[in-house]
Amino acid sequence: MAEPVSVAADYLAGSRARAARTVLGQVVLPGEELLLPEQEDAEGPGGAGERPLSLNAGARSRVRVVCGPGLRRCGDRLLVTKCGRLRHKEPGSGSGGGVYWVDSQQKRYVPVKGDHVIGIVTAKSGDIFKVDVGGSEPASLSYLSFEGATKRNRPNVQVGDLIYGQFVVANKDMEPEMVCIDSCGRANGMGVIGQDGLLFKVTLGLIRKLLAPDCEIIQEVGKLYPLEIVFGMNGRIWVKAKTIQQTLILANILEACEHMTSDQRKQIFSRLAES
Amino acid sequence: MAAERKTKLFKNLLRMKFMQRELDSETKKQLEEEEKKIINEEHWYLDLPELKEKESFIIEEQSFLLCEDLLYGRMSFRGFNPEVEKLMLQMNAKHKAEEVEDGTVEFDVSDEEMARRYETLVGTIGKKFARKRDHANYEEDENGDVKPIKAKKMFLKPQD
């Protein structure tokens, strides 16, 4: 782990802002300031100490840059607030200078608007359900936020049920609110998750890794036997297979695959496929 | 004095809702702006120079949805839950915004069938607008399809 140590020493010694482009994929620490491509020209030789990478140095038109999780805006620069690797995504089409974010790891979930999460109904008070999503407060879910629910036709939700829904309100000042329908009024798979199965908790980084489009783990798992998985962005996974033993095997695989190398994983899968 | 009082009343009347319905949006906006500019003594305000808001081009988002293309959270494999499998296809296709892999969209009705139907349709609609004498031109086929109207018999000049 010499890389982050040298990086940290370099930063403390120099104590100057670095260009975001040069740090992509490297570990960044909270408190670091990053320069966006437009400011590289302005800083000149005194800044990053490297030639600016942008080709059109003359046209300094401002493009909208999105700073994602782990970064905050600090004047014209980005301030790192979480430790992890800096990532960047080019804008697919249209305007925008892309998205920068820090790929960090944590177990504690903070509700974010638009996230799909698995919640456990803890209380039913009047017209709303209190759902525990793993955050600092339980989220509220109105009984009308289910597909086809009206005042007469109430959804069949009991205390202790698992709910797959998304947040519509989630900020540090208010209690989070979730719903089980989308903006068109369709459920799209949200709502009460069925009977049986097993709910367990993993780190948030693993969920994102498993939900990546090219995840090998999920492809291999899908070939084992018929099963159903629901991923919640709050670190909760619900699995169900035909027998209890298969469900438990699946849960163990998903929990352990975070710390396994791909070779170890392939070994385990081949052993399972044989048995 | 009397003139002042007169104009004050006039302005207040103008500001009332029923007087403003006839005005167009522009004059309404102007009136609104004027109202806002009048600093009433009762309203408190900060005695600071006007700060110019810096136009920031960095947007803060706390969601990972923008950053990484994540798949839909519900998955089912080998037919365990067919509804979820259907959903998976739907949501992931919508998310990737892919075109249908076939290349062409499958039509419900083929082109030939459409042409055939249209052929008979022309006769039916034409019959509706034809007068009684023209009904002779519309003959019904064996199948009951109406054939389109035949060429009208015009006067042929005899050739000497």
PDB file of N, CA and C in Angstrom, chain A residues 127-197:
ATOM      1  N   ASP A 127     -52.526   6.487   8.388  1.00  0.00           N
ATOM      2  CA  ASP A 127     -52.445   6.294   6.941  1.00  0.00           C
ATOM      3  C   ASP A 127     -51.051   5.994   6.460  1.00  0.00           C
ATOM      4  N   ILE A 128     -50.066   6.011   7.344  1.00  0.00           N
ATOM      5  CA  ILE A 128     -48.709   5.784   6.859  1.00  0.00           C
ATOM      6  C   ILE A 128     -48.071   4.620   7.593  1.00  0.00           C
ATOM      7  N   PHE A 129     -47.106   4.009   6.893  1.00  0.00           N
ATOM      8  CA  PHE A 129     -46.296   2.958   7.475  1.00  0.00           C
ATOM      9  C   PHE A 129     -44.932   3.524   7.785  1.00  0.00           C
ATOM     10  N   LYS A 130     -44.361   3.057   8.891  1.00  0.00           N
ATOM     11  CA  LYS A 130     -42.979   3.444   9.198  1.00  0.00           C
ATOM     12  C   LYS A 130     -42.104   2.295   8.747  1.00  0.00           C
ATOM     13  N   VAL A 131     -41.137   2.609   7.904  1.00  0.00           N
ATOM     14  CA  VAL A 131     -40.304   1.575   7.293  1.00  0.00           C
ATOM     15  C   VAL A 131     -38.858   1.806   7.699  1.00  0.00           C
ATOM     16  N   ASP A 132     -38.230   0.772   8.211  1.00  0.00           N
ATOM     17  CA  ASP A 132     -36.828   0.897   8.604  1.00  0.00           C
ATOM     18  C   ASP A 132     -35.955   0.620   7.385  1.00  0.00           C
ATOM     19  N   VAL A 133     -35.176   1.619   6.963  1.00  0.00           N
ATOM     20  CA  VAL A 133     -34.314   1.437   5.793  1.00  0.00           C
ATOM     21  C   VAL A 133     -32.839   1.429   6.152  1.00  0.00           C
ATOM     22  N   GLY A 134     -32.526   1.429   7.414  1.00  0.00           N
ATOM     23  CA  GLY A 134     -31.123   1.413   7.776  1.00  0.00           C
ATOM     24  C   GLY A 134     -30.519   2.793   7.926  1.00  0.00           C
ATOM     25  N   GLY A 135     -31.310   3.829   7.828  1.00  0.00           N
ATOM     26  CA  GLY A 135     -30.790   5.182   7.973  1.00  0.00           C
ATOM     27  C   GLY A 135     -30.970   5.676   9.394  1.00  0.00           C
ATOM     28  N   SER A 136     -30.859   6.994   9.567  1.00  0.00           N
ATOM     29  CA  SER A 136     -30.953   7.519  10.929  1.00  0.00           C
ATOM     30  C   SER A 136     -32.387   7.560  11.418  1.00  0.00           C
ATOM     31  N   GLU A 137     -33.360   7.681  10.497  1.00  0.00           N
ATOM     32  CA  GLU A 137     -34.745   7.617  10.945  1.00  0.00           C
ATOM     33  C   GLU A 137     -35.521   6.685  10.037  1.00  0.00           C
ATOM     34  N   PRO A 138     -36.630   6.160  10.560  1.00  0.00           N
ATOM     35  CA  PRO A 138     -37.444   5.326   9.674  1.00  0.00           C
ATOM     36  C   PRO A 138     -38.140   6.191   8.624  1.00  0.00           C
ATOM     37  N   ALA A 139     -38.250   5.653   7.437  1.00  0.00           N
ATOM     38  CA  ALA A 139     -38.903   6.383   6.354  1.00  0.00           C
ATOM     39  C   ALA A 139     -40.410   6.213   6.471  1.00  0.00           C
ATOM     40  N   SER A 140     -41.137   7.167   5.930  1.00  0.00           N
ATOM     41  CA  SER A 140     -42.588   7.034   5.963  1.00  0.00           C
ATOM     42  C   SER A 140     -43.083   6.642   4.581  1.00  0.00           C
ATOM     43  N   LEU A 141     -44.070   5.773   4.572  1.00  0.00           N
ATOM     44  CA  LEU A 141     -44.622   5.255   3.320  1.00  0.00           C
ATOM     45  C   LEU A 141     -46.132   5.340   3.436  1.00  0.00           C
ATOM     46  N   SER A 142     -46.725   6.094   2.545  1.00  0.00           N
ATOM     47  CA  SER A 142     -48.179   6.254   2.619  1.00  0.00           C
ATOM     48  C   SER A 142     -48.865   5.068   1.983  1.00  0.00           C
ATOM     49  N   TYR A 143     -50.034   4.712   2.463  1.00  0.00           N
ATOM     50  CA  TYR A 143     -50.713   3.541   1.904  1.00  0.00           C
ATOM     51  C   TYR A 143     -51.227   3.791   0.501  1.00  0.00           C
ATOM     52  N   LEU A 144     -51.280   5.058   0.076  1.00  0.00           N
ATOM     53  CA  LEU A 144     -51.727   5.355  -1.281  1.00  0.00           C
ATOM     54  C   LEU A 144     -50.622   5.238  -2.309  1.00  0.00           C
ATOM     55  N   SER A 145     -49.391   5.019  -1.846  1.00  0.00           N
ATOM     56  CA  SER A 145     -48.269   4.958  -2.787  1.00  0.00           C
ATOM     57  C   SER A 145     -48.021   3.565  -3.310  1.00  0.00           C
ATOM     58  N   PHE A 146     -49.060   2.771  -3.420  1.00  0.00           N
ATOM     59  CA  PHE A 146     -48.930   1.455  -4.028  1.00  0.00           C
ATOM     60  C   PHE A 146     -49.764   1.456  -5.286  1.00  0.00           C
ATOM     61  N   GLU A 147     -49.423   0.545  -6.199  1.00  0.00           N
ATOM     62  CA  GLU A 147     -50.166   0.546  -7.457  1.00  0.00           C
ATOM     63  C   GLU A 147     -51.590   0.095  -7.218  1.00  0.00           C
ATOM     64  N   GLY A 148     -52.522   0.852  -7.711  1.00  0.00           N
ATOM     65  CA  GLY A 148     -53.925   0.448  -7.612  1.00  0.00           C
ATOM     66  C   GLY A 148     -54.511   0.639  -6.237  1.00  0.00           C
ATOM     67  N   ALA A 149     -53.871   1.457  -5.402  1.00  0.00           N
ATOM     68  CA  ALA A 149     -54.401   1.658  -4.049  1.00  0.00           C
ATOM     69  C   ALA A 149     -55.293   2.878  -4.032  1.00  0.00           C
ATOM     70  N   THR A 150     -56.448   2.738  -3.424  1.00  0.00           N
ATOM     71  CA  THR A 150     -57.339   3.883  -3.241  1.00  0.00           C
ATOM     72  C   THR A 150     -57.720   3.914  -1.772  1.00  0.00           C
ATOM     73  N   LYS A 151     -58.533   4.873  -1.411  1.00  0.00           N
ATOM     74  CA  LYS A 151     -58.898   4.968   0.005  1.00  0.00           C
ATOM     75  C   LYS A 151     -59.699   3.752   0.449  1.00  0.00           C
ATOM     76  N   ARG A 152     -60.488   3.204  -0.476  1.00  0.00           N
ATOM     77  CA  ARG A 152     -61.287   2.026  -0.118  1.00  0.00           C
ATOM     78  C   ARG A 152     -60.450   0.759  -0.242  1.00  0.00           C
ATOM     79  N   ASN A 153     -59.568   0.759  -1.253  1.00  0.00           N
ATOM     80  CA  ASN A 153     -58.812  -0.445  -1.582  1.00  0.00           C
ATOM     81  C   ASN A 153     -57.406  -0.335  -1.020  1.00  0.00           C
ATOM     82  N   ARG A 154     -57.258  -0.745   0.241  1.00  0.00           N
ATOM     83  CA  ARG A 154     -55.956  -0.554   0.881  1.00  0.00           C
ATOM     84  C   ARG A 154     -55.039  -1.716   0.563  1.00  0.00           C
ATOM     85  N   PRO A 155     -53.719  -1.433   0.470  1.00  0.00           N
ATOM     86  CA  PRO A 155     -52.793  -2.539   0.185  1.00  0.00           C
ATOM     87  C   PRO A 155     -52.659  -3.451   1.405  1.00  0.00           C
ATOM     88  N   ASN A 156     -52.305  -4.680   1.128  1.00  0.00           N
ATOM     89  CA  ASN A 156     -52.224  -5.658   2.199  1.00  0.00           C
ATOM     90  C   ASN A 156     -50.807  -5.679   2.760  1.00  0.00           C
ATOM     91  N   VAL A 157     -50.491  -4.771   3.640  1.00  0.00           N
ATOM     92  CA  VAL A 157     -49.138  -4.654   4.189  1.00  0.00           C
ATOM     93  C   VAL A 157     -49.223  -4.808   5.700  1.00  0.00           C
ATOM     94  N   GLN A 158     -48.446  -5.752   6.235  1.00  0.00           N
ATOM     95  CA  GLN A 158     -48.446  -5.977   7.683  1.00  0.00           C
ATOM     96  C   GLN A 158     -47.115  -5.552   8.264  1.00  0.00           C
ATOM     97  N   VAL A 159     -47.075  -5.418   9.569  1.00  0.00           N
ATOM     98  CA  VAL A 159     -45.818  -5.086  10.246  1.00  0.00           C
ATOM     99  C   VAL A 159     -44.888  -6.281  10.092  1.00  0.00           C
ATOM    100  N   GLY A 160     -43.651  -5.999   9.694  1.00  0.00           N
ATOM    101  CA  GLY A 160     -42.699  -7.076   9.484  1.00  0.00           C
ATOM    102  C   GLY A 160     -42.526  -7.460   8.036  1.00  0.00           C
ATOM    103  N   ASP A 161     -43.326  -6.879   7.158  1.00  0.00           N
ATOM    104  CA  ASP A 161     -43.204  -7.178   5.725  1.00  0.00           C
ATOM    105  C   ASP A 161     -41.983  -6.477   5.148  1.00  0.00           C
ATOM    106  N   LEU A 162     -41.478  -7.039   4.035  1.00  0.00           N
ATOM    107  CA  LEU A 162     -40.374  -6.399   3.321  1.00  0.00           C
ATOM    108  C   LEU A 162     -40.941  -5.606   2.159  1.00  0.00           C
ATOM    109  N   ILE A 163     -40.422  -4.395   2.010  1.00  0.00           N
ATOM    110  CA  ILE A 163     -40.926  -3.495   0.965  1.00  0.00           C
ATOM    111  C   ILE A 163     -39.759  -3.095   0.076  1.00  0.00           C
ATOM    112  N   TYR A 164     -39.961  -3.140  -1.224  1.00  0.00           N
ATOM    113  CA  TYR A 164     -38.964  -2.627  -2.176  1.00  0.00           C
ATOM    114  C   TYR A 164     -39.532  -1.348  -2.744  1.00  0.00           C
ATOM    115  N   GLY A 165     -38.911  -0.219  -2.437  1.00  0.00           N
ATOM    116  CA  GLY A 165     -39.452   1.046  -2.909  1.00  0.00           C
ATOM    117  C   GLY A 165     -38.338   2.031  -3.184  1.00  0.00           C
ATOM    118  N   GLN A 166     -38.705   3.240  -3.582  1.00  0.00           N
ATOM    119  CA  GLN A 166     -37.701   4.267  -3.838  1.00  0.00           C
ATOM    120  C   GLN A 166     -38.042   5.529  -3.053  1.00  0.00           C
ATOM    121  N   PHE A 167     -37.004   6.324  -2.817  1.00  0.00           N
ATOM    122  CA  PHE A 167     -37.194   7.546  -2.054  1.00  0.00           C
ATOM    123  C   PHE A 167     -37.669   8.673  -2.949  1.00  0.00           C
ATOM    124  N   VAL A 168     -38.637   9.451  -2.440  1.00  0.00           N
ATOM    125  CA  VAL A 168     -39.003  10.671  -3.153  1.00  0.00           C
ATOM    126  C   VAL A 168     -38.481  11.889  -2.423  1.00  0.00           C
ATOM    127  N   VAL A 169     -38.296  11.774  -1.131  1.00  0.00           N
ATOM    128  CA  VAL A 169     -37.763  12.871  -0.331  1.00  0.00           C
ATOM    129  C   VAL A 169     -36.677  12.275   0.542  1.00  0.00           C
ATOM    130  N   ALA A 170     -35.485  12.795   0.425  1.00  0.00           N
ATOM    131  CA  ALA A 170     -34.413  12.264   1.270  1.00  0.00           C
ATOM    132  C   ALA A 170     -33.347  13.320   1.407  1.00  0.00           C
ATOM    133  N   ASN A 171     -33.413  14.096   2.473  1.00  0.00           N
ATOM    134  CA  ASN A 171     -32.338  15.051   2.723  1.00  0.00           C
ATOM    135  C   ASN A 171     -32.095  15.120   4.218  1.00  0.00           C
ATOM    136  N   LYS A 172     -31.084  15.889   4.594  1.00  0.00           N
ATOM    137  CA  LYS A 172     -30.696  15.831   5.997  1.00  0.00           C
ATOM    138  C   LYS A 172     -31.662  16.593   6.899  1.00  0.00           C
ATOM    139  N   ASP A 173     -32.557  17.357   6.301  1.00  0.00           N
ATOM    140  CA  ASP A 173     -33.441  18.166   7.134  1.00  0.00           C
ATOM    141  C   ASP A 173     -34.793  17.540   7.394  1.00  0.00           C
ATOM    142  N   MET A 174     -35.160  16.548   6.591  1.00  0.00           N
ATOM    143  CA  MET A 174     -36.516  16.018   6.716  1.00  0.00           C
ATOM    144  C   MET A 174     -36.487  14.513   6.860  1.00  0.00           C
ATOM    145  N   GLU A 175     -37.603  14.002   7.356  1.00  0.00           N
ATOM    146  CA  GLU A 175     -37.742  12.558   7.456  1.00  0.00           C
ATOM    147  C   GLU A 175     -37.864  11.992   6.044  1.00  0.00           C
ATOM    148  N   PRO A 176     -37.169  10.906   5.739  1.00  0.00           N
ATOM    149  CA  PRO A 176     -37.245  10.388   4.366  1.00  0.00           C
ATOM    150  C   PRO A 176     -38.624   9.805   4.075  1.00  0.00           C
ATOM    151  N   GLU A 177     -39.056   9.999   2.828  1.00  0.00           N
ATOM    152  CA  GLU A 177     -40.330   9.438   2.406  1.00  0.00           C
ATOM    153  C   GLU A 177     -40.104   8.532   1.229  1.00  0.00           C
ATOM    154  N   MET A 178     -40.768   7.391   1.229  1.00  0.00           N
ATOM    155  CA  MET A 178     -40.597   6.493   0.107  1.00  0.00           C
ATOM    156  C   MET A 178     -41.949   6.123  -0.475  1.00  0.00           C
ATOM    157  N   VAL A 179     -41.897   5.657  -1.724  1.00  0.00           N
ATOM    158  CA  VAL A 179     -43.109   5.238  -2.406  1.00  0.00           C
ATOM    159  C   VAL A 179     -42.815   3.938  -3.152  1.00  0.00           C
ATOM    160  N   CYS A 180     -43.896   3.249  -3.513  1.00  0.00           N
ATOM    161  CA  CYS A 180     -43.735   2.005  -4.252  1.00  0.00           C
ATOM    162  C   CYS A 180     -44.305   2.102  -5.650  1.00  0.00           C
ATOM    163  N   ILE A 181     -44.430   3.315  -6.171  1.00  0.00           N
ATOM    164  CA  ILE A 181     -44.844   3.486  -7.562  1.00  0.00           C
ATOM    165  C   ILE A 181     -43.898   4.484  -8.198  1.00  0.00           C
ATOM    166  N   ASP A 182     -43.871   4.505  -9.533  1.00  0.00           N
ATOM    167  CA  ASP A 182     -43.027   5.494 -10.198  1.00  0.00           C
ATOM    168  C   ASP A 182     -43.879   6.705 -10.563  1.00  0.00           C
ATOM    169  N   SER A 183     -43.293   7.621 -11.309  1.00  0.00           N
ATOM    170  CA  SER A 183     -44.012   8.864 -11.576  1.00  0.00           C
ATOM    171  C   SER A 183     -45.251   8.649 -12.423  1.00  0.00           C
ATOM    172  N   CYS A 184     -45.300   7.506 -13.170  1.00  0.00           N
ATOM    173  CA  CYS A 184     -46.501   7.255 -13.980  1.00  0.00           C
ATOM    174  C   CYS A 184     -47.569   6.516 -13.196  1.00  0.00           C
ATOM    175  N   GLY A 185     -47.287   6.112 -11.989  1.00  0.00           N
ATOM    176  CA  GLY A 185     -48.276   5.377 -11.222  1.00  0.00           C
ATOM    177  C   GLY A 185     -48.160   3.870 -11.359  1.00  0.00           C
ATOM    178  N   ARG A 186     -47.116   3.380 -12.032  1.00  0.00           N
ATOM    179  CA  ARG A 186     -46.944   1.924 -12.182  1.00  0.00           C
ATOM    180  C   ARG A 186     -45.975   1.419 -11.128  1.00  0.00           C
ATOM    181  N   ALA A 187     -46.150   0.148 -10.763  1.00  0.00           N
ATOM    182  CA  ALA A 187     -45.330  -0.401  -9.685  1.00  0.00           C
ATOM    183  C   ALA A 187     -43.913  -0.703 -10.143  1.00  0.00           C
ATOM    184  N   ASN A 188     -43.736  -1.236 -11.347  1.00  0.00           N
ATOM    185  CA  ASN A 188     -42.395  -1.569 -11.856  1.00  0.00           C
ATOM    186  C   ASN A 188     -41.611  -2.458 -10.925  1.00  0.00           C
ATOM    187  N   GLY A 189     -42.278  -3.439 -10.341  1.00  0.00           N
ATOM    188  CA  GLY A 189     -41.558  -4.362  -9.477  1.00  0.00           C
ATOM    189  C   GLY A 189     -41.452  -3.921  -8.038  1.00  0.00           C
ATOM    190  N   MET A 190     -41.874  -2.739  -7.717  1.00  0.00           N
ATOM    191  CA  MET A 190     -41.794  -2.276  -6.325  1.00  0.00           C
ATOM    192  C   MET A 190     -43.027  -2.720  -5.569  1.00  0.00           C
ATOM    193  N   GLY A 191     -42.936  -2.669  -4.241  1.00  0.00           N
ATOM    194  CA  GLY A 191     -44.064  -3.094  -3.427  1.00  0.00           C
ATOM    195  C   GLY A 191     -43.607  -4.122  -2.416  1.00  0.00           C
ATOM    196  N   VAL A 192     -44.539  -4.916  -1.950  1.00  0.00           N
ATOM    197  CA  VAL A 192     -44.211  -5.920  -0.933  1.00  0.00           C
ATOM    198  C   VAL A 192     -43.468  -7.074  -1.596  1.00  0.00           C
ATOM    199  N   ILE A 193     -42.373  -7.470  -0.974  1.00  0.00           N
ATOM    200  CA  ILE A 193     -41.617  -8.619  -1.478  1.00  0.00           C
ATOM    201  C   ILE A 193     -42.240  -9.876  -0.886  1.00  0.00           C
ATOM    202  N   GLY A 194     -42.337 -10.900  -1.687  1.00  0.00           N
ATOM    203  CA  GLY A 194     -43.109 -12.093  -1.321  1.00  0.00           C
ATOM    204  C   GLY A 194     -42.637 -12.843  -0.095  1.00  0.00           C
ATOM    205  N   GLN A 195     -43.248 -13.971   0.096  1.00  0.00           N
ATOM    206  CA  GLN A 195     -43.004 -14.794   1.283  1.00  0.00           C
ATOM    207  C   GLN A 195     -41.663 -15.480   1.220  1.00  0.00           C
ATOM    208  N   ASP A 196     -41.212 -15.984   2.329  1.00  0.00           N
ATOM    209  CA  ASP A 196     -39.981 -16.778   2.450  1.00  0.00           C
ATOM    210  C   ASP A 196     -38.778 -15.975   1.988  1.00  0.00           C
ATOM    211  N   GLY A 197     -37.699 -16.692   1.790  1.00  0.00           N
ATOM    212  CA  GLY A 197     -36.480 -16.005   1.393  1.00  0.00           C
ATOM    213  C   GLY A 197     -35.696 -15.548   2.611  1.00  0.00           C
TER     214      GLY A 197
END
